Coordinates of C-alpha atoms in Angstrom, one line a residue:
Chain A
X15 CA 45.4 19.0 25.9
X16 CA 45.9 18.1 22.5
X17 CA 42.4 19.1 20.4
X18 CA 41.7 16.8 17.2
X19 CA 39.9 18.3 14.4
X20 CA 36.3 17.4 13.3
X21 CA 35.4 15.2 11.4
X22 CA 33.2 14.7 8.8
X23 CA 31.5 11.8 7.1
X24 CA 28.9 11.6 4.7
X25 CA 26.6 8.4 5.3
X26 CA 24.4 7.6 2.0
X27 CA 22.3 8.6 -0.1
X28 CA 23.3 5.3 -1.9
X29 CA 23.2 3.6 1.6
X30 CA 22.3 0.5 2.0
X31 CA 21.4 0.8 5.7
X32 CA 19.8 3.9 5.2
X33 CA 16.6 1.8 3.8
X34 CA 16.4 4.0 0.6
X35 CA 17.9 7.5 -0.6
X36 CA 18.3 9.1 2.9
X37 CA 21.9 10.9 3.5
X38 CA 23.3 11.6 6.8
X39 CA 26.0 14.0 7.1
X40 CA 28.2 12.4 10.1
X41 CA 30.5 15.2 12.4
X42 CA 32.7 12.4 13.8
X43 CA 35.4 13.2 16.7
X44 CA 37.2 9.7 17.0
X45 CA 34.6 7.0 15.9
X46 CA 32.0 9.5 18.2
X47 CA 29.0 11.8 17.0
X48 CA 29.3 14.4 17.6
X49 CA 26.4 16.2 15.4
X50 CA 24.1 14.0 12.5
X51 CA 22.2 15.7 10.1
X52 CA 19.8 14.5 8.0
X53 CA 19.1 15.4 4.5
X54 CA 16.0 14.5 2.8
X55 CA 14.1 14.9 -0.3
X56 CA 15.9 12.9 -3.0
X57 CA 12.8 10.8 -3.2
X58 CA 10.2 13.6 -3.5
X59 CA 7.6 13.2 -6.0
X60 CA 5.6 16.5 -5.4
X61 CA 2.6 13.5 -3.5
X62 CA 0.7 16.3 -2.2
X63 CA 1.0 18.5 -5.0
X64 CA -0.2 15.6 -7.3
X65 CA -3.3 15.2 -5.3
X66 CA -4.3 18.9 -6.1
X67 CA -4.6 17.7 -9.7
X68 CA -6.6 14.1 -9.3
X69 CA -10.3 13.4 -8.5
X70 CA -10.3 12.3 -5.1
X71 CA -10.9 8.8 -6.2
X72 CA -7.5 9.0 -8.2
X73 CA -5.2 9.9 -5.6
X74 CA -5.6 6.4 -3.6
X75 CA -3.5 5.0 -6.3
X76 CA -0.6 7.7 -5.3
X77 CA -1.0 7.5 -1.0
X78 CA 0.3 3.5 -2.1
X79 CA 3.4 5.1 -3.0
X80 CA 3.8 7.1 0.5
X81 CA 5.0 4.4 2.5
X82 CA 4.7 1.1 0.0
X83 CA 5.5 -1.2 2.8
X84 CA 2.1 -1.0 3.7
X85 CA 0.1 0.4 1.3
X86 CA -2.8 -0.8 2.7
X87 CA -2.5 1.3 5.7
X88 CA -2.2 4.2 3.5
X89 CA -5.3 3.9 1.3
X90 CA -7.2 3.2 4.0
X91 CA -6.1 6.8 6.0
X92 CA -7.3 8.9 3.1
X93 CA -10.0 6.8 2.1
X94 CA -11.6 7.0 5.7
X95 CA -10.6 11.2 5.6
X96 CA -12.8 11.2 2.6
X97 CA -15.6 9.4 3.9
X98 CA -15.4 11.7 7.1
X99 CA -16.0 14.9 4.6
X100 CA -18.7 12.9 2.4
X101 CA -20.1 11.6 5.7
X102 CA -20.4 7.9 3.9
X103 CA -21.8 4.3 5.9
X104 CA -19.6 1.6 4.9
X105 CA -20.7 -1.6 4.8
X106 CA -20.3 -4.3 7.9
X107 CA -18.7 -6.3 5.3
X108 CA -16.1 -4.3 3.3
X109 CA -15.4 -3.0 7.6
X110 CA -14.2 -6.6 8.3
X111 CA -12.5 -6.6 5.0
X112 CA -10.3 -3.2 6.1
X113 CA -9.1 -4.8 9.2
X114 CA -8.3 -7.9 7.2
X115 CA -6.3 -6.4 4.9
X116 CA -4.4 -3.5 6.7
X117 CA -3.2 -5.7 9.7
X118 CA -1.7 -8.0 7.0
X119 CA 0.0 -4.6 6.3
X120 CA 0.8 -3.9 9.2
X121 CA 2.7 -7.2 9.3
X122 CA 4.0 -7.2 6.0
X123 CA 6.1 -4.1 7.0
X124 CA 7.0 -5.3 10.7
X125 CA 8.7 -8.5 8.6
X126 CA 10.6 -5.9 6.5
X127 CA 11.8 -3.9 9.5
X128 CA 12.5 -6.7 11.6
X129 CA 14.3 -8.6 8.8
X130 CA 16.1 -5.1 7.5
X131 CA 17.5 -4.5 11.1
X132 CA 19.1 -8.0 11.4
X133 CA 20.2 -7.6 7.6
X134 CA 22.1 -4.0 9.1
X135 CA 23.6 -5.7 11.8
X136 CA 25.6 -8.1 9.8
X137 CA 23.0 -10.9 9.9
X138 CA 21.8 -12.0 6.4
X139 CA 20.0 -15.1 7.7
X140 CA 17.3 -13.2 10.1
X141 CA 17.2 -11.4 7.0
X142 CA 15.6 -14.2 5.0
X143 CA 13.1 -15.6 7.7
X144 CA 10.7 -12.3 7.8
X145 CA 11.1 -12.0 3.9
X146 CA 9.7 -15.6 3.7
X147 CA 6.0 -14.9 5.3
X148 CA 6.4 -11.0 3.5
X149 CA 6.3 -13.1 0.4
X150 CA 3.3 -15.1 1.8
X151 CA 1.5 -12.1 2.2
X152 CA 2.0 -10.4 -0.8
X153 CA 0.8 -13.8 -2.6
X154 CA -2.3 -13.3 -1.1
X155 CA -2.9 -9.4 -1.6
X156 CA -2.3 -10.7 -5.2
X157 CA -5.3 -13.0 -5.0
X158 CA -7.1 -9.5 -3.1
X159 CA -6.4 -6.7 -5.6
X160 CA -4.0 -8.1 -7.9
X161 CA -0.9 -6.1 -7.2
X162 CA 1.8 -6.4 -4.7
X163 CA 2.8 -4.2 -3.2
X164 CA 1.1 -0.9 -4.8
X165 CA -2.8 -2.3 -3.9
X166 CA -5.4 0.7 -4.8
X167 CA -7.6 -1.7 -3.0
X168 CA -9.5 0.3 -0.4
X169 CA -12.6 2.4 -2.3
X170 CA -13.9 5.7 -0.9
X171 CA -17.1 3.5 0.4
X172 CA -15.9 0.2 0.9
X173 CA -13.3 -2.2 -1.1
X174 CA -12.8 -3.0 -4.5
X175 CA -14.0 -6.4 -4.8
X176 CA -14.9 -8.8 -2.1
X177 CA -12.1 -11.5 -0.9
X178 CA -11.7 -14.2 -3.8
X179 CA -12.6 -17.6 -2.9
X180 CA -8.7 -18.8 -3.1
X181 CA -7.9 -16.5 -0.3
X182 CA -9.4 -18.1 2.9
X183 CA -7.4 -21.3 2.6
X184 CA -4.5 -19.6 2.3
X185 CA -4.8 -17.3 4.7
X186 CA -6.0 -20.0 7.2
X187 CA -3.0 -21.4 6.5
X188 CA -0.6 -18.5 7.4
X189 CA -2.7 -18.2 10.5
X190 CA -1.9 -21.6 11.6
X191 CA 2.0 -21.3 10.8
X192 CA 3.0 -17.8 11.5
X193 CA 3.1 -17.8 15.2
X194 CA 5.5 -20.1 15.0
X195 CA 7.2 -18.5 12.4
X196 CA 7.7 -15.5 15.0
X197 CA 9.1 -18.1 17.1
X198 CA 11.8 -18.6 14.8
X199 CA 12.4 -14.8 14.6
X200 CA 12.7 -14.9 18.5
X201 CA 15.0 -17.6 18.0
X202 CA 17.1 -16.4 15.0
X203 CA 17.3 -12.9 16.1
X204 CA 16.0 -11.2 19.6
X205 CA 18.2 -14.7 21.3
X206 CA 21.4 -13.7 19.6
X207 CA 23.5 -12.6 21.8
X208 CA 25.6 -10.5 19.0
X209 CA 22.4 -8.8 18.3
X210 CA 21.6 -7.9 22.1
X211 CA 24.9 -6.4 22.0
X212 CA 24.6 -4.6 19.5
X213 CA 20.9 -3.1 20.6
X214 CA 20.2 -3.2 23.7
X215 CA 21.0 0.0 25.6
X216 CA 21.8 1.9 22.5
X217 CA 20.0 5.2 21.1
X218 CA 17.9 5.5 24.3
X219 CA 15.1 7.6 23.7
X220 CA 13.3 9.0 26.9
X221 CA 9.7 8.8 27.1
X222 CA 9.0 12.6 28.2
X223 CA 11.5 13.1 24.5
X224 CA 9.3 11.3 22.9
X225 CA 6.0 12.5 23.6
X226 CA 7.6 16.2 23.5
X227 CA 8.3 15.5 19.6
X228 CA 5.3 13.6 18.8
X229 CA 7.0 10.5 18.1
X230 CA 4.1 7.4 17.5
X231 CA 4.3 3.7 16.4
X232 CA 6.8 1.4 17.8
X233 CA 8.9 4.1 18.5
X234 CA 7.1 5.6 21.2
X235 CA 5.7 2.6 22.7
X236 CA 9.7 0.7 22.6
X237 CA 10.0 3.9 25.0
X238 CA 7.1 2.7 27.4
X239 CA 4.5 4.6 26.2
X240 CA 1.2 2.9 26.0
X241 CA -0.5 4.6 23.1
X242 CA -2.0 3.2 20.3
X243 CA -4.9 5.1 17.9
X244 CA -6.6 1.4 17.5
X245 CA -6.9 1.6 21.2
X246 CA -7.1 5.2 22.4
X247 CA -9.3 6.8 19.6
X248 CA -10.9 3.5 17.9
X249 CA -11.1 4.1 14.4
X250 CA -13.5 1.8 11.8
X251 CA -14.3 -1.4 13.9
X252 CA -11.2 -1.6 16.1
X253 CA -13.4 -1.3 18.9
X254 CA -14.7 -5.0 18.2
X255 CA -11.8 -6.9 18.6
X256 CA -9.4 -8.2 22.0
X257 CA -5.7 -7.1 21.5
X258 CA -3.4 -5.5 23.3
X259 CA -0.5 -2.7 23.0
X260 CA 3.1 -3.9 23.7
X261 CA 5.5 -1.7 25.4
X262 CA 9.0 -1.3 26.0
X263 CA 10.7 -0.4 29.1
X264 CA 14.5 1.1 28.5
X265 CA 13.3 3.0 25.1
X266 CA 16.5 1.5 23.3
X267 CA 17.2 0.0 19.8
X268 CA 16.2 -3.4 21.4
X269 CA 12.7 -2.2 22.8
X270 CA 12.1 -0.3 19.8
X271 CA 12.4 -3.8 17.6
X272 CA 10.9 -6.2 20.2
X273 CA 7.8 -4.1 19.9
X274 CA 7.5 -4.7 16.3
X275 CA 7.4 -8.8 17.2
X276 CA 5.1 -8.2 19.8
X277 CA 2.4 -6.3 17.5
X278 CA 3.0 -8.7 14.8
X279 CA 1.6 -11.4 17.2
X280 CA -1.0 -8.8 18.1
X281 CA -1.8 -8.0 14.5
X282 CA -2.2 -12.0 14.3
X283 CA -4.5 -12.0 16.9
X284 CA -7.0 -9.4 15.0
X285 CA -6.5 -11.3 11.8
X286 CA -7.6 -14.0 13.6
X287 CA -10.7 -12.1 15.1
X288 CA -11.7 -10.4 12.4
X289 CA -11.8 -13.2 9.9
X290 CA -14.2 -15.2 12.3
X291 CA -16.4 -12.5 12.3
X292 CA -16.3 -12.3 8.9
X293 CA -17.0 -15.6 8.2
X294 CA -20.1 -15.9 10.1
X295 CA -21.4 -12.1 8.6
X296 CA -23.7 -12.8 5.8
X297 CA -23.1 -12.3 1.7
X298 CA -23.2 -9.0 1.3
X299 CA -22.3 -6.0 -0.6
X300 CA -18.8 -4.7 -0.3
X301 CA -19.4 -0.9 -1.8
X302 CA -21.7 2.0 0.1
X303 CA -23.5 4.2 -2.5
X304 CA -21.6 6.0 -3.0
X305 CA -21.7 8.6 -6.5
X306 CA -19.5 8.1 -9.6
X307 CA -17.8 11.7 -9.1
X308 CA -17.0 12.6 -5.3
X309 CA -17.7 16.5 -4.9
X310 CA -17.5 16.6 -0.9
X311 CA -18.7 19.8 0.5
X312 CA -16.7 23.0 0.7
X313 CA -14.9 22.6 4.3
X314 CA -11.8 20.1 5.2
X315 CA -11.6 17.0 7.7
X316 CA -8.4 15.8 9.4
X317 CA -8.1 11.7 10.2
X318 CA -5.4 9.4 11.6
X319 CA -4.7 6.0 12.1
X320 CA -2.3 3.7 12.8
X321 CA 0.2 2.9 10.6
X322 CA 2.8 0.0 10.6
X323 CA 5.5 2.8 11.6
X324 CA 3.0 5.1 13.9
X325 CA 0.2 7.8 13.4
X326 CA -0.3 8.4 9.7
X327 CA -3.0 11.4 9.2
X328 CA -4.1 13.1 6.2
X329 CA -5.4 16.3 6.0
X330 CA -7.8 17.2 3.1
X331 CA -9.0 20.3 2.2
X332 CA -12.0 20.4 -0.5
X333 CA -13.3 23.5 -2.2
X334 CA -16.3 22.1 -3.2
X335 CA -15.1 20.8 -7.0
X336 CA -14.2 17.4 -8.0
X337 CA -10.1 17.8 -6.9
X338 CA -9.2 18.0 -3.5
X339 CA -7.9 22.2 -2.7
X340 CA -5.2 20.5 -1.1
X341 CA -4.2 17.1 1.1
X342 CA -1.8 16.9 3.6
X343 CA 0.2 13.9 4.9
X344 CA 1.3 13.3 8.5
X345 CA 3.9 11.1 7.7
X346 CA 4.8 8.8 10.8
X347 CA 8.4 7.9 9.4
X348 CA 9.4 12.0 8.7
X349 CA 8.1 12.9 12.2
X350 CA 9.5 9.9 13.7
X351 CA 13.2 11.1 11.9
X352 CA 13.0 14.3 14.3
X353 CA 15.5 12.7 17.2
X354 CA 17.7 11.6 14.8
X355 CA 20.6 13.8 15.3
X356 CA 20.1 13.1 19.9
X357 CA 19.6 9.8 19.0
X358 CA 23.0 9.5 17.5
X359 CA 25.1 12.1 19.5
X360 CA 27.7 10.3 21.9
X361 CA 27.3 6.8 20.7
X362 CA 30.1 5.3 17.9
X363 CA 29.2 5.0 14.1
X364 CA 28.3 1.6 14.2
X365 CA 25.8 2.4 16.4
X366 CA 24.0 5.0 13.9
X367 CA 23.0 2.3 11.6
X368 CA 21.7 0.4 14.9
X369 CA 19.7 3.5 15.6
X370 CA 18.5 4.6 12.2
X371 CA 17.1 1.0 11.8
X372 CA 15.3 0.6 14.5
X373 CA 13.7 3.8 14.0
X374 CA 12.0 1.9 10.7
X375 CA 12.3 5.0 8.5
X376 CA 10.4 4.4 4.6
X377 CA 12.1 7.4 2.4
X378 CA 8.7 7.4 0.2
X379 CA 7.5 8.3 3.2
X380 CA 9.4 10.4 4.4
X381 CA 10.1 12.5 1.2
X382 CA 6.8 11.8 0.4
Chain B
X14 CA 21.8 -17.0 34.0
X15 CA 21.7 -18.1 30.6
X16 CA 24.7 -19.6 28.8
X17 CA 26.3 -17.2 26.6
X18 CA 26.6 -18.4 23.3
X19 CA 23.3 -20.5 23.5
X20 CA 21.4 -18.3 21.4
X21 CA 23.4 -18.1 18.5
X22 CA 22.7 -22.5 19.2
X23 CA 19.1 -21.9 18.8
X24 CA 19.7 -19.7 16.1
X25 CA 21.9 -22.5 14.4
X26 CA 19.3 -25.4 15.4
X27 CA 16.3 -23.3 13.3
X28 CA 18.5 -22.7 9.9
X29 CA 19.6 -26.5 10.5
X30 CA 16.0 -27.4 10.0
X31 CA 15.7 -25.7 6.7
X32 CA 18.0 -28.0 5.2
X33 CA 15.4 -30.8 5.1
X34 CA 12.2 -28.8 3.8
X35 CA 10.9 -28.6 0.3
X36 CA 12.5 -26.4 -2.0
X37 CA 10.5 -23.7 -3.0
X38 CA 12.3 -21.7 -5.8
X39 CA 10.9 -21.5 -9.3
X40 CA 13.1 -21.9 -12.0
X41 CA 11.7 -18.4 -13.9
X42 CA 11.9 -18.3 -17.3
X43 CA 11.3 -22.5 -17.7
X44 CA 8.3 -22.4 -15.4
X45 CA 6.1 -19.4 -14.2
X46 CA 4.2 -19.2 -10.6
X47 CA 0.4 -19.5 -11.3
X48 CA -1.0 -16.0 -11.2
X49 CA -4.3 -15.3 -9.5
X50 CA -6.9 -14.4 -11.9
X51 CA -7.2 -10.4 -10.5
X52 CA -3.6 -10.3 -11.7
X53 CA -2.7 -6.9 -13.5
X54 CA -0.6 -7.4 -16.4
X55 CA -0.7 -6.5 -19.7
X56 CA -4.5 -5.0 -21.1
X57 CA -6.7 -6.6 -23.5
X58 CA -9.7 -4.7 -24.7
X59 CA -12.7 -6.4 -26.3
X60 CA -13.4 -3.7 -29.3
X61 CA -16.8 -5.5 -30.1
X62 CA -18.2 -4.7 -26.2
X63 CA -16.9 -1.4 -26.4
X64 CA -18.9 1.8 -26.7
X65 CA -16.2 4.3 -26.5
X66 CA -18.0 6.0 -23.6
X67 CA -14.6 7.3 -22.2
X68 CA -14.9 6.1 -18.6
X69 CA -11.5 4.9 -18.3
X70 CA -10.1 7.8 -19.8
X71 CA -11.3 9.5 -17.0
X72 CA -10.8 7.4 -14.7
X73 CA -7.0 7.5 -15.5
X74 CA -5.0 9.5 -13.1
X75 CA -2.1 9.5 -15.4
X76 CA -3.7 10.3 -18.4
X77 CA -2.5 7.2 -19.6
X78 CA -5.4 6.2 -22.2
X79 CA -6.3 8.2 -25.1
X80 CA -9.1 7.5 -27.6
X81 CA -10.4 8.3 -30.7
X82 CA -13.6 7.6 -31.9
X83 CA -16.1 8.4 -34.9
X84 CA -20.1 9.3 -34.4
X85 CA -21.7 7.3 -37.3
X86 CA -25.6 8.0 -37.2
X87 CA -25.2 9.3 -33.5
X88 CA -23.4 6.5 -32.4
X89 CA -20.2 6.5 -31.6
X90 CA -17.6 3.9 -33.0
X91 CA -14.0 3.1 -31.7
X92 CA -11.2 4.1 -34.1
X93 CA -7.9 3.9 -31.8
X94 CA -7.6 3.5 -28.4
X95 CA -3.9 3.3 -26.9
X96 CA -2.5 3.2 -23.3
X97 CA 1.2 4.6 -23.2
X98 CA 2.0 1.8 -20.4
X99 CA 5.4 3.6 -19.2
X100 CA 3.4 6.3 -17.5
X101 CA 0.6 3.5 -16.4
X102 CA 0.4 2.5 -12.5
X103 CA -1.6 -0.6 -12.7
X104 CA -3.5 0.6 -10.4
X105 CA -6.7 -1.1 -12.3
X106 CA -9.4 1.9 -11.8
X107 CA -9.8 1.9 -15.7
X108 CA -10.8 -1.7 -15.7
X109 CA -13.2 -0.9 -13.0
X110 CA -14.8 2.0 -14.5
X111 CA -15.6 0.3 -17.3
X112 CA -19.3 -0.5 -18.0
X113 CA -19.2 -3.2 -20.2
X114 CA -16.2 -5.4 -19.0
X115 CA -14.5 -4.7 -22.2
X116 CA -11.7 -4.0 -20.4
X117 CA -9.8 -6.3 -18.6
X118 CA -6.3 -8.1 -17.8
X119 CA -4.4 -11.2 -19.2
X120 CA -1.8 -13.2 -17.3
X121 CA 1.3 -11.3 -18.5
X122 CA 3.5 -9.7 -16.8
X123 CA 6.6 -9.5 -19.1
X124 CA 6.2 -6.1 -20.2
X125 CA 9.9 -4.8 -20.8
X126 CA 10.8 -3.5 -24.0
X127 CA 13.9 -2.5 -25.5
X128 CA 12.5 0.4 -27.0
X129 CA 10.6 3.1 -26.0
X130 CA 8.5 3.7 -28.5
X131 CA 6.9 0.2 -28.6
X132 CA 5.2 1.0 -24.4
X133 CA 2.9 2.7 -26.4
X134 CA 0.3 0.1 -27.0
X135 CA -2.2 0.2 -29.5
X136 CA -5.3 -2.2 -28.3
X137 CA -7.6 -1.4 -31.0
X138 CA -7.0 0.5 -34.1
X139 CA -9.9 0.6 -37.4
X140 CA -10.2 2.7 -40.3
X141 CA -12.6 5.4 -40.1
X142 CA -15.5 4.2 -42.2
X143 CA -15.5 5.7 -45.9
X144 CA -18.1 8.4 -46.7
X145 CA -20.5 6.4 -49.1
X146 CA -21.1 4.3 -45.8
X147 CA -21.6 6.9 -43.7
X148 CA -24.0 8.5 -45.6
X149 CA -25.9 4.9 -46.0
X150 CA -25.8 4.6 -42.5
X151 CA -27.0 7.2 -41.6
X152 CA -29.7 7.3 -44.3
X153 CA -31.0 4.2 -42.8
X154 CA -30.9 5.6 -39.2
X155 CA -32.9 8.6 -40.4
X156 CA -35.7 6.3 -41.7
X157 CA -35.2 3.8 -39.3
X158 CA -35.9 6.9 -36.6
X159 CA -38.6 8.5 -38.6
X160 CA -40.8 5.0 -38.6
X161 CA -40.1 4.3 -35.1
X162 CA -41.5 8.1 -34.1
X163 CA -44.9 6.8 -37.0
X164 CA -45.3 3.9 -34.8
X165 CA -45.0 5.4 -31.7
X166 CA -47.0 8.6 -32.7
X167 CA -49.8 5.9 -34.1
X168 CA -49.5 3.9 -29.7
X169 CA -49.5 7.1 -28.2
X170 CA -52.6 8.5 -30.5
X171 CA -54.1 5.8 -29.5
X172 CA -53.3 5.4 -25.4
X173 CA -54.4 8.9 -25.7
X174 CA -57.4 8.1 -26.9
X175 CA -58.4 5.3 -24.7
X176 CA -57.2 7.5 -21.5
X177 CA -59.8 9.9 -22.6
X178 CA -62.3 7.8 -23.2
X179 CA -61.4 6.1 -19.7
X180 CA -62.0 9.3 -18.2
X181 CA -65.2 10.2 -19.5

């Protein structure tokens, strides 16, 4: 038998499929993988180190820049570890306002992944469609906190401000339109048969893998895993509302992206809820008491929720003074990246973008 | 069974139907989308509502504000306060912090510059007061203080006095 040497092929950091600076260092035999490893840290910014040095009001500004596809998400993770440790009541109000905001979130950064993973498969238009209602979105977190994508908005006691008038038309509006804005999605890119072709039995991720390597998000449940934080360990008011937690059944690249339309039509659905609720809750403040300077007692609290791309927990650690002693991250997207390397190994290189897509990696997160 | 090829028809049918909706782009620099009002642009800072208590300079976590200020007759007056916007996340905890709303946004967000010297924004900058009005200033503080403590040792003599005699 004639043997044919290795080959090697470096994929990124200036990727565009990659979704950022991540580098994967191909060992190709043919067009096949044989090995894929990932190299990370090009976008690290010391986060956790950072922390050490801010009040523990200053570092929401920096968990925005963890995974700034849903910011939201990510203030809202530390803000609720802190409250844990101070042992805070937030307000009914600013609870509703939480849910609000961080399921917008949640599918702000399903449109990006869905709309990214048509745009790596060679189709620019489905790229377009899930930008157009991102865009939506980020018009109204604008009205919310002013910014766009990096929010600060979630306060260790409740929110910043209360919803502005001019947001409850508009988001009525998206309400109204955006289901059948999925439908166009469906239409543009879960019906194409190119994309099926491209997705569906590729990178299949067993479910026993999955739970061995503590995979969450989509990622897991694309693999048939029903397990969801809002649902299995309710966190803030999740309890209140009626949603449910799609799963996939084959654990491919297809499963692992139809589950991210499915949540976003869940994540709809809470909106929906939640802003009722809201509505018929009466004026009131949007802030606990809570004091100017945050000296939590010495000890330290561990909380997760769900992120847009699965379990996001921090761990903070307070000494007793007015900085955190140290805060921790479990970053869904670096946890998530474990299987890469399995993921990829047999299939063809085209396939690895297919993969690594569907996977929804954020490198701010994952480098944090 | 499903055709093959009919998806990529639907696909086709839904871009079709964009061709006959509204346009939507803004033509930038000849017309600019209406900002909300909690927009974070560029600073502003009301130097008359000011007190110089320093709140947003702690509030920083980028040590992006620095301020200098005078005490005049035990009051404390702004001199120069300057944000060095490259280092500044907009992450508006300075605007919150402050007491007075002396602080706060305008609708701008064109903040490139071609050099980097000029991201160093001055937003309030006043001569330190010359001596001779120091010195009258607080002359007139002193004697403002001293007749204020007359009068109120005069009420107090006084409340004392009926207390006691309420007492008795």
């Amino acid at each position: 038998m004639l043997r044919t040497e290795e080959f090697t092929l470096n994929m990124g950091p200036q990727h565009p499929a990659t979704h950022g600076v991540f580098r994967l260092i191909l060992h190709l035999d043919g067009e096949t993988i044989v090995k894929a490893e990932p190299v990370l840290g090009y976008l690290h910014r010391g986060i956790e180190k950072l922390a050490e040095s801010r009040t523990y009001t200053q570092v929401i500004p920096y968990t925005d820049r963890l995974d700034y596809l849903a910011a939201m998400l990510n203030n809202l993770g530390y803000v609720q570890a802190v409250e844990k440790m101070i042992g805070v009541e937030v307000p009914e109000r600013a609870e509703y306002i939480r849910v609000i905001v961080s399921e917008m979130s949640r599918i702000a950064s399903h449109c990006i992944a869905t709309g990214a993973y048509a745009l790596d498969l060679g189709g620019f238009t489905g790229f377009m469609y899930p930008f157009r209602e991102r865009e939506k979105l980020m018009d109204m977190f604008e009205m919310i906190c002013g910014s766009r994508m990096t929010f600060s908005y979630i306060r260790v006691g409740g929110v910043a401000a209360d919803l502005p008038e001019e947001f409850y038309p508009a988001i009525k509006k998206f309400l109204q339109e955006f289901p059948s804005c999925v439908d166009e999605y469906d239409g543009l890119i879960t019906g194409n048969e190119i994309f099926q072709a491209r997705t569906k039995g590729i990178g299949i991720l067993p479910a026993e893998k999955a739970v061995k390597y503590s995979l969450s998000g989509p990622v897991l449940r694309g693999s048939g895993v029903k397990y969801d934080l809002r649902k299995a360990r309710p966190y803030g008011i999740y309890d209140r509302f009626d949603f449910e937690v799609p799963v996939g059944k084959n654990g491919d690249c297809f499963d692992r992206y139809y589950c991210r339309i499915l949540e976003m039509r869940q994540s709809h659905r809470i909106i929906k809820q939640a802003l009722e609720q809201l509505q018929e809750l009466p004026e009131g403040p949007v802030m606990a008491k809570v004091p100017k300077v945050l000296k939590p007692p010495k000890g330290d609290v561990y909380h997760e929720i769900e992120g847009a791309k699965g379990i996001l927990g921090y761990y903070v650690v307070s000494d007793g003074t007015v900085n955190p002693y140290r805060v921790h991250v479990r970053r869904p997207s670096f946890i998530n990246l474990d299987l890469i390397d399995e993921m990829c190994r047999g299939w063809k290189i085209a396939d690895v973008v297919a993969i690594l897509g569907s996977i929804d990696i954020v490198l701010g997160e994952v480098d944090c | 069974m499903q055709m093959f090829g009919s998806g990529l028809i639907k696909g086709l049918a839904i871009t079709w139907k964009e061709l006959f909706t509204k346009k939507v782009t803004v033509q930038y620099p000849d017309e600019i989308y209406p900002l909300p009002d909690r927009f974070h642009g560029k600073f502003k800072l009301n130097k008359d509502a000011c007190i110089s208590c320093g709140m947003c300079v702690r509030a920083c976590p980028n040590k992006v504000i620095t301020m200098e200020t005078e005490t005049v007759a035990r009051k404390k007056r702004l001199l120069k306060y300057t944000m060095d916007i490259k280092y500044c996340l907009f992450c508006g905890l300075c605007v919150e912090a402050c007491p007075k709303n002396a602080l706060g946004y305008v609708k701008d967000f064109e903040l490139a510059q071609y050099k980097r010297d000029k991201l160093t924004v001055v937003l309030a900058a006043e001569e330190p007061l010359p001596r001779e009005e120091k010195e009258r200033l607080e002359a007139e503080a002193a004697q403002r203080a001293a007749a204020a403590k007359k009068a109120a040792g005069a009420r107090g003599g006084s409340a004392f006095g009926n207390k006691a005699e309420g007492g008795e």
